[in-house]
């Protein structure tokens, strides 16, 4: 089965056939080629979402379909097959908030985009998020707060990052229905994003700026 068929099934959200397609593709393609094809498929899903041909349910199903494919592909990938990582991200839904749909979609999208993502889950205390961010030396802390009464927990995370001395080393992005840039700034976060697709784009901008700041101009 061709690589194009694998991509087609992912974009078409065919969760029932994706594993068979990956198994068949492995007969004539290496695991890295298939991984790249799946990533391309997720980018296409993102495009369809931006053009309002797909909505949140389709994004969720795309993430589930991608995970089904990776169950077959992951054991076939050697360390040399893994695509170079753009950066490291911790993602979590803040303390008191049990909603994780948006966060899960973001994790799927940003993983497909080439990031090393540590998903802490939902209802995570700020000190745990901060400690893990320091332990893993992450570039970005991505927080989800869907409830208006849990937005304040973003400020808690930011304070904990500062207490550990790493606030200046990480960018804090956040998303959720109550959030806009003004509120995010009041909570001490760097950037608010409207959805998972925008979140990936913002992460790319953050890492591009970070890479540019490391360039040394020799005179």
JSON list of C-alpha atoms in Angstrom, two decimals:
[
{"chain": "A", "resi": 1, "resn": "UNK", "atom": "CA", "xyz": [0.00, 0.00, 0.00]},
{"chain": "A", "resi": 2, "resn": "UNK", "atom": "CA", "xyz": [1.32, 3.41, -0.91]},
{"chain": "A", "resi": 3, "resn": "UNK", "atom": "CA", "xyz": [2.36, 6.15, 1.46]},
{"chain": "A", "resi": 4, "resn": "UNK", "atom": "CA", "xyz": [-0.27, 8.35, -0.14]},
{"chain": "A", "resi": 5, "resn": "UNK", "atom": "CA", "xyz": [-2.94, 5.87, 0.98]},
{"chain": "A", "resi": 6, "resn": "UNK", "atom": "CA", "xyz": [-1.71, 6.12, 4.57]},
{"chain": "A", "resi": 7, "resn": "UNK", "atom": "CA", "xyz": [-1.98, 9.90, 4.43]},
{"chain": "A", "resi": 8, "resn": "UNK", "atom": "CA", "xyz": [-5.39, 9.69, 2.78]},
{"chain": "A", "resi": 9, "resn": "UNK", "atom": "CA", "xyz": [-6.78, 7.43, 5.51]},
{"chain": "A", "resi": 10, "resn": "UNK", "atom": "CA", "xyz": [-5.47, 9.72, 8.24]},
{"chain": "A", "resi": 11, "resn": "UNK", "atom": "CA", "xyz": [-6.93, 12.83, 6.62]},
{"chain": "A", "resi": 12, "resn": "UNK", "atom": "CA", "xyz": [-10.20, 10.97, 6.03]},
{"chain": "A", "resi": 13, "resn": "UNK", "atom": "CA", "xyz": [-10.21, 10.01, 9.74]},
{"chain": "A", "resi": 14, "resn": "UNK", "atom": "CA", "xyz": [-10.46, 6.29, 8.93]},
{"chain": "A", "resi": 15, "resn": "UNK", "atom": "CA", "xyz": [-9.49, 4.96, 12.33]},
{"chain": "A", "resi": 16, "resn": "UNK", "atom": "CA", "xyz": [-10.63, 1.43, 11.42]},
{"chain": "A", "resi": 17, "resn": "UNK", "atom": "CA", "xyz": [-8.28, 0.99, 8.45]},
{"chain": "A", "resi": 18, "resn": "UNK", "atom": "CA", "xyz": [-5.22, 3.02, 9.43]},
{"chain": "A", "resi": 19, "resn": "UNK", "atom": "CA", "xyz": [-3.39, 0.17, 11.17]},
{"chain": "A", "resi": 20, "resn": "UNK", "atom": "CA", "xyz": [-3.80, -2.16, 8.19]},
{"chain": "A", "resi": 21, "resn": "UNK", "atom": "CA", "xyz": [-2.53, 0.60, 5.94]},
{"chain": "A", "resi": 22, "resn": "UNK", "atom": "CA", "xyz": [0.56, 1.16, 8.08]},
{"chain": "A", "resi": 23, "resn": "UNK", "atom": "CA", "xyz": [1.30, -2.57, 8.22]},
{"chain": "A", "resi": 24, "resn": "UNK", "atom": "CA", "xyz": [1.02, -2.83, 4.44]},
{"chain": "A", "resi": 25, "resn": "UNK", "atom": "CA", "xyz": [3.12, 0.29, 3.89]},
{"chain": "A", "resi": 26, "resn": "UNK", "atom": "CA", "xyz": [5.88, -1.21, 6.04]},
{"chain": "A", "resi": 27, "resn": "UNK", "atom": "CA", "xyz": [6.34, -3.94, 3.42]},
{"chain": "A", "resi": 28, "resn": "UNK", "atom": "CA", "xyz": [7.83, -1.47, 0.96]},
{"chain": "A", "resi": 29, "resn": "UNK", "atom": "CA", "xyz": [8.70, 1.63, 2.99]},
{"chain": "A", "resi": 30, "resn": "UNK", "atom": "CA", "xyz": [10.80, 2.28, 6.06]},
{"chain": "A", "resi": 31, "resn": "UNK", "atom": "CA", "xyz": [9.29, 3.47, 9.32]},
{"chain": "A", "resi": 32, "resn": "UNK", "atom": "CA", "xyz": [10.73, 6.97, 9.02]},
{"chain": "A", "resi": 33, "resn": "UNK", "atom": "CA", "xyz": [9.05, 7.48, 5.64]},
{"chain": "A", "resi": 34, "resn": "UNK", "atom": "CA", "xyz": [5.72, 6.44, 7.10]},
{"chain": "A", "resi": 35, "resn": "UNK", "atom": "CA", "xyz": [6.20, 8.69, 10.12]},
{"chain": "A", "resi": 36, "resn": "UNK", "atom": "CA", "xyz": [6.83, 11.65, 7.85]},
{"chain": "A", "resi": 37, "resn": "UNK", "atom": "CA", "xyz": [3.72, 10.75, 5.84]},
{"chain": "A", "resi": 38, "resn": "UNK", "atom": "CA", "xyz": [1.62, 10.70, 9.01]},
{"chain": "A", "resi": 39, "resn": "UNK", "atom": "CA", "xyz": [3.01, 14.08, 10.05]},
{"chain": "A", "resi": 40, "resn": "UNK", "atom": "CA", "xyz": [2.14, 15.45, 6.62]},
{"chain": "A", "resi": 41, "resn": "UNK", "atom": "CA", "xyz": [-1.36, 14.10, 7.09]},
{"chain": "A", "resi": 42, "resn": "UNK", "atom": "CA", "xyz": [-1.74, 15.89, 10.41]},
{"chain": "A", "resi": 43, "resn": "UNK", "atom": "CA", "xyz": [-0.64, 19.14, 8.80]},
{"chain": "A", "resi": 44, "resn": "UNK", "atom": "CA", "xyz": [-3.35, 18.62, 6.18]},
{"chain": "A", "resi": 45, "resn": "UNK", "atom": "CA", "xyz": [-5.89, 18.08, 8.95]},
{"chain": "A", "resi": 46, "resn": "UNK", "atom": "CA", "xyz": [-4.71, 21.34, 10.49]},
{"chain": "A", "resi": 47, "resn": "UNK", "atom": "CA", "xyz": [-5.24, 23.12, 7.17]},
{"chain": "A", "resi": 48, "resn": "UNK", "atom": "CA", "xyz": [-8.76, 21.74, 6.87]},
{"chain": "A", "resi": 49, "resn": "UNK", "atom": "CA", "xyz": [-9.48, 22.93, 10.40]},
{"chain": "A", "resi": 50, "resn": "UNK", "atom": "CA", "xyz": [-8.24, 26.42, 9.64]},
{"chain": "A", "resi": 51, "resn": "UNK", "atom": "CA", "xyz": [-10.43, 26.53, 6.54]},
{"chain": "A", "resi": 52, "resn": "UNK", "atom": "CA", "xyz": [-13.40, 25.41, 8.66]},
{"chain": "A", "resi": 53, "resn": "UNK", "atom": "CA", "xyz": [-13.87, 22.22, 6.72]},
{"chain": "A", "resi": 54, "resn": "UNK", "atom": "CA", "xyz": [-13.00, 20.32, 9.90]},
{"chain": "A", "resi": 55, "resn": "UNK", "atom": "CA", "xyz": [-14.00, 21.25, 13.44]},
{"chain": "A", "resi": 56, "resn": "UNK", "atom": "CA", "xyz": [-12.99, 20.15, 16.94]},
{"chain": "A", "resi": 57, "resn": "UNK", "atom": "CA", "xyz": [-14.55, 16.65, 16.69]},
{"chain": "A", "resi": 58, "resn": "UNK", "atom": "CA", "xyz": [-12.56, 16.02, 13.50]},
{"chain": "A", "resi": 59, "resn": "UNK", "atom": "CA", "xyz": [-9.36, 17.23, 15.16]},
{"chain": "A", "resi": 60, "resn": "UNK", "atom": "CA", "xyz": [-9.98, 14.85, 18.05]},
{"chain": "A", "resi": 61, "resn": "UNK", "atom": "CA", "xyz": [-10.63, 11.92, 15.73]},
{"chain": "A", "resi": 62, "resn": "UNK", "atom": "CA", "xyz": [-7.52, 12.76, 13.72]},
{"chain": "A", "resi": 63, "resn": "UNK", "atom": "CA", "xyz": [-5.50, 12.58, 16.93]},
{"chain": "A", "resi": 64, "resn": "UNK", "atom": "CA", "xyz": [-7.00, 9.20, 17.78]},
{"chain": "A", "resi": 65, "resn": "UNK", "atom": "CA", "xyz": [-6.33, 7.93, 14.26]},
{"chain": "A", "resi": 66, "resn": "UNK", "atom": "CA", "xyz": [-2.74, 9.12, 14.45]},
{"chain": "A", "resi": 67, "resn": "UNK", "atom": "CA", "xyz": [-2.29, 7.30, 17.76]},
{"chain": "A", "resi": 68, "resn": "UNK", "atom": "CA", "xyz": [-3.67, 4.07, 16.28]},
{"chain": "A", "resi": 69, "resn": "UNK", "atom": "CA", "xyz": [-1.12, 4.35, 13.48]},
{"chain": "A", "resi": 70, "resn": "UNK", "atom": "CA", "xyz": [1.68, 5.01, 15.95]},
{"chain": "A", "resi": 71, "resn": "UNK", "atom": "CA", "xyz": [0.84, 1.86, 17.91]},
{"chain": "A", "resi": 72, "resn": "UNK", "atom": "CA", "xyz": [2.03, -0.08, 14.86]},
{"chain": "A", "resi": 73, "resn": "UNK", "atom": "CA", "xyz": [4.82, 2.27, 13.84]},
{"chain": "A", "resi": 74, "resn": "UNK", "atom": "CA", "xyz": [6.39, 3.15, 17.19]},
{"chain": "A", "resi": 75, "resn": "UNK", "atom": "CA", "xyz": [8.04, -0.27, 17.79]},
{"chain": "A", "resi": 76, "resn": "UNK", "atom": "CA", "xyz": [9.51, -0.14, 14.28]},
{"chain": "A", "resi": 77, "resn": "UNK", "atom": "CA", "xyz": [11.23, 3.19, 14.80]},
{"chain": "A", "resi": 78, "resn": "UNK", "atom": "CA", "xyz": [14.83, 3.22, 15.88]},
{"chain": "A", "resi": 79, "resn": "UNK", "atom": "CA", "xyz": [16.36, 6.29, 17.50]},
{"chain": "A", "resi": 80, "resn": "UNK", "atom": "CA", "xyz": [17.91, 7.15, 14.17]},
{"chain": "A", "resi": 81, "resn": "UNK", "atom": "CA", "xyz": [14.47, 7.07, 12.54]},
{"chain": "A", "resi": 82, "resn": "UNK", "atom": "CA", "xyz": [12.93, 9.62, 14.88]},
{"chain": "A", "resi": 83, "resn": "UNK", "atom": "CA", "xyz": [12.63, 13.02, 13.27]},
{"chain": "A", "resi": 84, "resn": "UNK", "atom": "CA", "xyz": [14.80, 15.73, 14.84]},
{"chain": "A", "resi": 85, "resn": "UNK", "atom": "CA", "xyz": [12.92, 17.53, 17.58]},
{"chain": "A", "resi": 86, "resn": "UNK", "atom": "CA", "xyz": [12.21, 21.24, 17.32]},
{"chain": "A", "resi": 87, "resn": "UNK", "atom": "CA", "xyz": [12.02, 21.70, 21.06]},
{"chain": "A", "resi": 88, "resn": "UNK", "atom": "CA", "xyz": [10.62, 20.32, 24.30]},
{"chain": "A", "resi": 89, "resn": "UNK", "atom": "CA", "xyz": [7.17, 21.14, 25.64]},
{"chain": "A", "resi": 90, "resn": "UNK", "atom": "CA", "xyz": [5.26, 20.30, 28.81]},
{"chain": "A", "resi": 91, "resn": "UNK", "atom": "CA", "xyz": [1.50, 20.32, 28.42]},
{"chain": "A", "resi": 92, "resn": "UNK", "atom": "CA", "xyz": [-1.03, 20.19, 31.25]},
{"chain": "A", "resi": 93, "resn": "UNK", "atom": "CA", "xyz": [-4.55, 21.15, 32.21]},
{"chain": "A", "resi": 94, "resn": "UNK", "atom": "CA", "xyz": [-4.32, 23.26, 35.37]},
{"chain": "A", "resi": 95, "resn": "UNK", "atom": "CA", "xyz": [-5.41, 22.29, 38.88]},
{"chain": "A", "resi": 96, "resn": "UNK", "atom": "CA", "xyz": [-9.16, 22.07, 39.35]},
{"chain": "A", "resi": 97, "resn": "UNK", "atom": "CA", "xyz": [-9.93, 21.61, 35.68]},
{"chain": "A", "resi": 98, "resn": "UNK", "atom": "CA", "xyz": [-10.89, 18.13, 34.49]},
{"chain": "A", "resi": 99, "resn": "UNK", "atom": "CA", "xyz": [-11.29, 19.07, 30.82]},
{"chain": "A", "resi": 100, "resn": "UNK", "atom": "CA", "xyz": [-8.54, 17.84, 28.54]},
{"chain": "A", "resi": 101, "resn": "UNK", "atom": "CA", "xyz": [-9.98, 17.62, 25.03]},
{"chain": "A", "resi": 102, "resn": "UNK", "atom": "CA", "xyz": [-8.32, 20.81, 23.80]},
{"chain": "A", "resi": 103, "resn": "UNK", "atom": "CA", "xyz": [-5.06, 19.91, 25.49]},
{"chain": "A", "resi": 104, "resn": "UNK", "atom": "CA", "xyz": [-5.09, 16.44, 23.96]},
{"chain": "A", "resi": 105, "resn": "UNK", "atom": "CA", "xyz": [-5.65, 17.84, 20.48]},
{"chain": "A", "resi": 106, "resn": "UNK", "atom": "CA", "xyz": [-2.79, 20.30, 20.99]},
{"chain": "A", "resi": 107, "resn": "UNK", "atom": "CA", "xyz": [-0.49, 17.50, 22.17]},
{"chain": "A", "resi": 108, "resn": "UNK", "atom": "CA", "xyz": [-1.27, 15.44, 19.08]},
{"chain": "A", "resi": 109, "resn": "UNK", "atom": "CA", "xyz": [-0.77, 18.36, 16.71]},
{"chain": "A", "resi": 110, "resn": "UNK", "atom": "CA", "xyz": [2.44, 19.64, 18.26]},
{"chain": "A", "resi": 111, "resn": "UNK", "atom": "CA", "xyz": [3.90, 16.12, 18.46]},
{"chain": "A", "resi": 112, "resn": "UNK", "atom": "CA", "xyz": [3.18, 15.63, 14.77]},
{"chain": "A", "resi": 113, "resn": "UNK", "atom": "CA", "xyz": [4.83, 18.99, 14.14]},
{"chain": "A", "resi": 114, "resn": "UNK", "atom": "CA", "xyz": [8.10, 17.65, 15.51]},
{"chain": "A", "resi": 115, "resn": "UNK", "atom": "CA", "xyz": [8.21, 18.51, 19.20]},
{"chain": "A", "resi": 116, "resn": "UNK", "atom": "CA", "xyz": [9.14, 16.36, 22.17]},
{"chain": "A", "resi": 117, "resn": "UNK", "atom": "CA", "xyz": [6.00, 16.65, 24.30]},
{"chain": "A", "resi": 118, "resn": "UNK", "atom": "CA", "xyz": [5.50, 15.62, 27.91]},
{"chain": "A", "resi": 119, "resn": "UNK", "atom": "CA", "xyz": [1.78, 15.39, 28.64]},
{"chain": "A", "resi": 120, "resn": "UNK", "atom": "CA", "xyz": [1.16, 15.66, 32.38]},
{"chain": "A", "resi": 121, "resn": "UNK", "atom": "CA", "xyz": [-2.60, 15.22, 32.04]},
{"chain": "A", "resi": 122, "resn": "UNK", "atom": "CA", "xyz": [-5.40, 17.16, 33.72]},
{"chain": "A", "resi": 123, "resn": "UNK", "atom": "CA", "xyz": [-5.99, 18.71, 37.17]},
{"chain": "A", "resi": 124, "resn": "UNK", "atom": "CA", "xyz": [-2.24, 19.18, 37.72]},
{"chain": "A", "resi": 125, "resn": "UNK", "atom": "CA", "xyz": [-1.01, 21.41, 40.59]},
{"chain": "A", "resi": 126, "resn": "UNK", "atom": "CA", "xyz": [1.21, 24.33, 39.63]},
{"chain": "A", "resi": 127, "resn": "UNK", "atom": "CA", "xyz": [4.19, 23.15, 41.66]},
{"chain": "A", "resi": 128, "resn": "UNK", "atom": "CA", "xyz": [4.17, 19.79, 39.88]},
{"chain": "A", "resi": 129, "resn": "UNK", "atom": "CA", "xyz": [4.08, 21.45, 36.47]},
{"chain": "A", "resi": 130, "resn": "UNK", "atom": "CA", "xyz": [6.96, 23.76, 37.41]},
{"chain": "A", "resi": 131, "resn": "UNK", "atom": "CA", "xyz": [9.09, 21.02, 38.93]},
{"chain": "A", "resi": 132, "resn": "UNK", "atom": "CA", "xyz": [8.65, 18.84, 35.87]},
{"chain": "A", "resi": 133, "resn": "UNK", "atom": "CA", "xyz": [9.48, 21.78, 33.61]},
{"chain": "A", "resi": 134, "resn": "UNK", "atom": "CA", "xyz": [12.76, 22.27, 35.46]},
{"chain": "A", "resi": 135, "resn": "UNK", "atom": "CA", "xyz": [13.54, 18.56, 35.58]},
{"chain": "A", "resi": 136, "resn": "UNK", "atom": "CA", "xyz": [12.98, 18.16, 31.84]},
{"chain": "A", "resi": 137, "resn": "UNK", "atom": "CA", "xyz": [14.60, 21.48, 30.88]},
{"chain": "A", "resi": 138, "resn": "UNK", "atom": "CA", "xyz": [11.69, 22.37, 28.62]},
{"chain": "A", "resi": 139, "resn": "UNK", "atom": "CA", "xyz": [11.43, 25.28, 26.22]},
{"chain": "A", "resi": 140, "resn": "UNK", "atom": "CA", "xyz": [7.69, 25.82, 26.49]},
{"chain": "A", "resi": 141, "resn": "UNK", "atom": "CA", "xyz": [5.05, 25.26, 29.17]},
{"chain": "A", "resi": 142, "resn": "UNK", "atom": "CA", "xyz": [1.61, 24.86, 27.56]},
{"chain": "A", "resi": 143, "resn": "UNK", "atom": "CA", "xyz": [-1.36, 25.24, 29.91]},
{"chain": "A", "resi": 144, "resn": "UNK", "atom": "CA", "xyz": [-5.05, 24.60, 29.36]},
{"chain": "A", "resi": 145, "resn": "UNK", "atom": "CA", "xyz": [-7.77, 26.23, 31.48]},
{"chain": "A", "resi": 146, "resn": "UNK", "atom": "CA", "xyz": [-11.29, 25.77, 30.20]},
{"chain": "A", "resi": 147, "resn": "UNK", "atom": "CA", "xyz": [-13.11, 27.04, 33.29]},
{"chain": "A", "resi": 148, "resn": "UNK", "atom": "CA", "xyz": [-13.07, 30.69, 34.30]},
{"chain": "A", "resi": 149, "resn": "UNK", "atom": "CA", "xyz": [-12.44, 29.80, 37.94]},
{"chain": "A", "resi": 150, "resn": "UNK", "atom": "CA", "xyz": [-9.31, 27.82, 37.06]},
{"chain": "A", "resi": 151, "resn": "UNK", "atom": "CA", "xyz": [-7.60, 30.53, 35.00]},
{"chain": "A", "resi": 152, "resn": "UNK", "atom": "CA", "xyz": [-5.99, 31.84, 38.19]},
{"chain": "A", "resi": 153, "resn": "UNK", "atom": "CA", "xyz": [-3.99, 28.59, 38.36]},
{"chain": "A", "resi": 154, "resn": "UNK", "atom": "CA", "xyz": [-1.95, 29.84, 35.40]},
{"chain": "A", "resi": 155, "resn": "UNK", "atom": "CA", "xyz": [-0.60, 32.54, 37.70]},
{"chain": "A", "resi": 156, "resn": "UNK", "atom": "CA", "xyz": [0.27, 29.85, 40.24]},
{"chain": "A", "resi": 157, "resn": "UNK", "atom": "CA", "xyz": [2.30, 27.97, 37.63]},
{"chain": "A", "resi": 158, "resn": "UNK", "atom": "CA", "xyz": [4.14, 31.15, 36.63]},
{"chain": "A", "resi": 159, "resn": "UNK", "atom": "CA", "xyz": [4.97, 31.91, 40.27]},
{"chain": "A", "resi": 160, "resn": "UNK", "atom": "CA", "xyz": [6.25, 28.38, 40.80]},
{"chain": "A", "resi": 161, "resn": "UNK", "atom": "CA", "xyz": [8.45, 28.66, 37.69]},
{"chain": "A", "resi": 162, "resn": "UNK", "atom": "CA", "xyz": [9.88, 31.90, 39.08]},
{"chain": "A", "resi": 163, "resn": "UNK", "atom": "CA", "xyz": [10.46, 30.33, 42.49]},
{"chain": "A", "resi": 164, "resn": "UNK", "atom": "CA", "xyz": [12.51, 27.60, 40.83]},
{"chain": "A", "resi": 165, "resn": "UNK", "atom": "CA", "xyz": [14.53, 30.20, 38.94]},
{"chain": "A", "resi": 166, "resn": "UNK", "atom": "CA", "xyz": [13.50, 29.07, 35.46]},
{"chain": "A", "resi": 167, "resn": "UNK", "atom": "CA", "xyz": [10.79, 31.57, 34.49]},
{"chain": "A", "resi": 168, "resn": "UNK", "atom": "CA", "xyz": [13.12, 33.47, 32.17]},
{"chain": "A", "resi": 169, "resn": "UNK", "atom": "CA", "xyz": [14.15, 30.23, 30.45]},
{"chain": "A", "resi": 170, "resn": "UNK", "atom": "CA", "xyz": [10.69, 29.11, 29.34]},
{"chain": "A", "resi": 171, "resn": "UNK", "atom": "CA", "xyz": [7.77, 30.55, 27.43]},
{"chain": "A", "resi": 172, "resn": "UNK", "atom": "CA", "xyz": [4.32, 30.01, 28.91]},
{"chain": "A", "resi": 173, "resn": "UNK", "atom": "CA", "xyz": [1.48, 29.64, 26.43]},
{"chain": "A", "resi": 174, "resn": "UNK", "atom": "CA", "xyz": [-2.11, 29.02, 27.42]},
{"chain": "A", "resi": 175, "resn": "UNK", "atom": "CA", "xyz": [-5.46, 28.25, 25.88]},
{"chain": "A", "resi": 176, "resn": "UNK", "atom": "CA", "xyz": [-9.08, 27.75, 26.87]},
{"chain": "A", "resi": 177, "resn": "UNK", "atom": "CA", "xyz": [-12.47, 29.34, 26.38]},
{"chain": "A", "resi": 178, "resn": "UNK", "atom": "CA", "xyz": [-12.07, 32.15, 28.98]},
{"chain": "A", "resi": 179, "resn": "UNK", "atom": "CA", "xyz": [-8.63, 33.22, 27.80]},
{"chain": "A", "resi": 180, "resn": "UNK", "atom": "CA", "xyz": [-7.50, 36.07, 25.60]},
{"chain": "A", "resi": 181, "resn": "UNK", "atom": "CA", "xyz": [-4.13, 37.80, 25.39]},
{"chain": "A", "resi": 182, "resn": "UNK", "atom": "CA", "xyz": [-5.05, 40.45, 27.97]},
{"chain": "A", "resi": 183, "resn": "UNK", "atom": "CA", "xyz": [-6.11, 37.90, 30.57]},
{"chain": "A", "resi": 184, "resn": "UNK", "atom": "CA", "xyz": [-3.14, 35.66, 29.81]},
{"chain": "A", "resi": 185, "resn": "UNK", "atom": "CA", "xyz": [-0.79, 38.59, 30.37]},
{"chain": "A", "resi": 186, "resn": "UNK", "atom": "CA", "xyz": [-2.47, 39.38, 33.68]},
{"chain": "A", "resi": 187, "resn": "UNK", "atom": "CA", "xyz": [-1.83, 35.79, 34.73]},
{"chain": "A", "resi": 188, "resn": "UNK", "atom": "CA", "xyz": [1.84, 36.19, 33.84]},
{"chain": "A", "resi": 189, "resn": "UNK", "atom": "CA", "xyz": [1.75, 34.00, 30.74]},
{"chain": "A", "resi": 190, "resn": "UNK", "atom": "CA", "xyz": [3.49, 35.01, 27.53]},
{"chain": "A", "resi": 191, "resn": "UNK", "atom": "CA", "xyz": [0.95, 34.09, 24.89]},
{"chain": "A", "resi": 192, "resn": "UNK", "atom": "CA", "xyz": [-2.71, 33.06, 24.61]},
{"chain": "A", "resi": 193, "resn": "UNK", "atom": "CA", "xyz": [-3.77, 30.89, 21.68]},
{"chain": "A", "resi": 194, "resn": "UNK", "atom": "CA", "xyz": [-7.23, 30.23, 20.30]},
{"chain": "A", "resi": 195, "resn": "UNK", "atom": "CA", "xyz": [-6.80, 26.62, 19.22]},
{"chain": "A", "resi": 196, "resn": "UNK", "atom": "CA", "xyz": [-4.35, 23.78, 18.71]},
{"chain": "A", "resi": 197, "resn": "UNK", "atom": "CA", "xyz": [-3.41, 24.77, 15.18]},
{"chain": "A", "resi": 198, "resn": "UNK", "atom": "CA", "xyz": [-2.50, 28.29, 16.27]},
{"chain": "A", "resi": 199, "resn": "UNK", "atom": "CA", "xyz": [-0.67, 26.75, 19.22]},
{"chain": "A", "resi": 200, "resn": "UNK", "atom": "CA", "xyz": [1.65, 24.85, 16.89]},
{"chain": "A", "resi": 201, "resn": "UNK", "atom": "CA", "xyz": [2.33, 28.01, 14.90]},
{"chain": "A", "resi": 202, "resn": "UNK", "atom": "CA", "xyz": [3.13, 29.94, 18.09]},
{"chain": "A", "resi": 203, "resn": "UNK", "atom": "CA", "xyz": [5.51, 27.22, 19.28]},
{"chain": "A", "resi": 204, "resn": "UNK", "atom": "CA", "xyz": [7.31, 27.40, 15.93]},
{"chain": "A", "resi": 205, "resn": "UNK", "atom": "CA", "xyz": [7.67, 31.17, 16.32]},
{"chain": "A", "resi": 206, "resn": "UNK", "atom": "CA", "xyz": [8.98, 30.80, 19.86]},
{"chain": "A", "resi": 207, "resn": "UNK", "atom": "CA", "xyz": [11.60, 28.26, 18.85]},
{"chain": "A", "resi": 208, "resn": "UNK", "atom": "CA", "xyz": [12.64, 30.22, 15.76]},
{"chain": "A", "resi": 209, "resn": "UNK", "atom": "CA", "xyz": [13.21, 33.29, 17.91]},
{"chain": "A", "resi": 210, "resn": "UNK", "atom": "CA", "xyz": [15.12, 31.24, 20.46]},
{"chain": "A", "resi": 211, "resn": "UNK", "atom": "CA", "xyz": [17.34, 29.77, 17.75]},
{"chain": "A", "resi": 212, "resn": "UNK", "atom": "CA", "xyz": [17.99, 33.21, 16.29]},
{"chain": "A", "resi": 213, "resn": "UNK", "atom": "CA", "xyz": [19.03, 34.54, 19.70]},
{"chain": "A", "resi": 214, "resn": "UNK", "atom": "CA", "xyz": [21.72, 31.86, 19.90]},
{"chain": "A", "resi": 215, "resn": "UNK", "atom": "CA", "xyz": [23.33, 32.88, 16.62]},
{"chain": "A", "resi": 216, "resn": "UNK", "atom": "CA", "xyz": [26.68, 34.49, 17.27]},
{"chain": "A", "resi": 217, "resn": "UNK", "atom": "CA", "xyz": [27.76, 37.05, 14.71]},
{"chain": "A", "resi": 218, "resn": "UNK", "atom": "CA", "xyz": [31.50, 36.86, 14.23]},
{"chain": "A", "resi": 219, "resn": "UNK", "atom": "CA", "xyz": [33.23, 40.08, 13.30]}
]
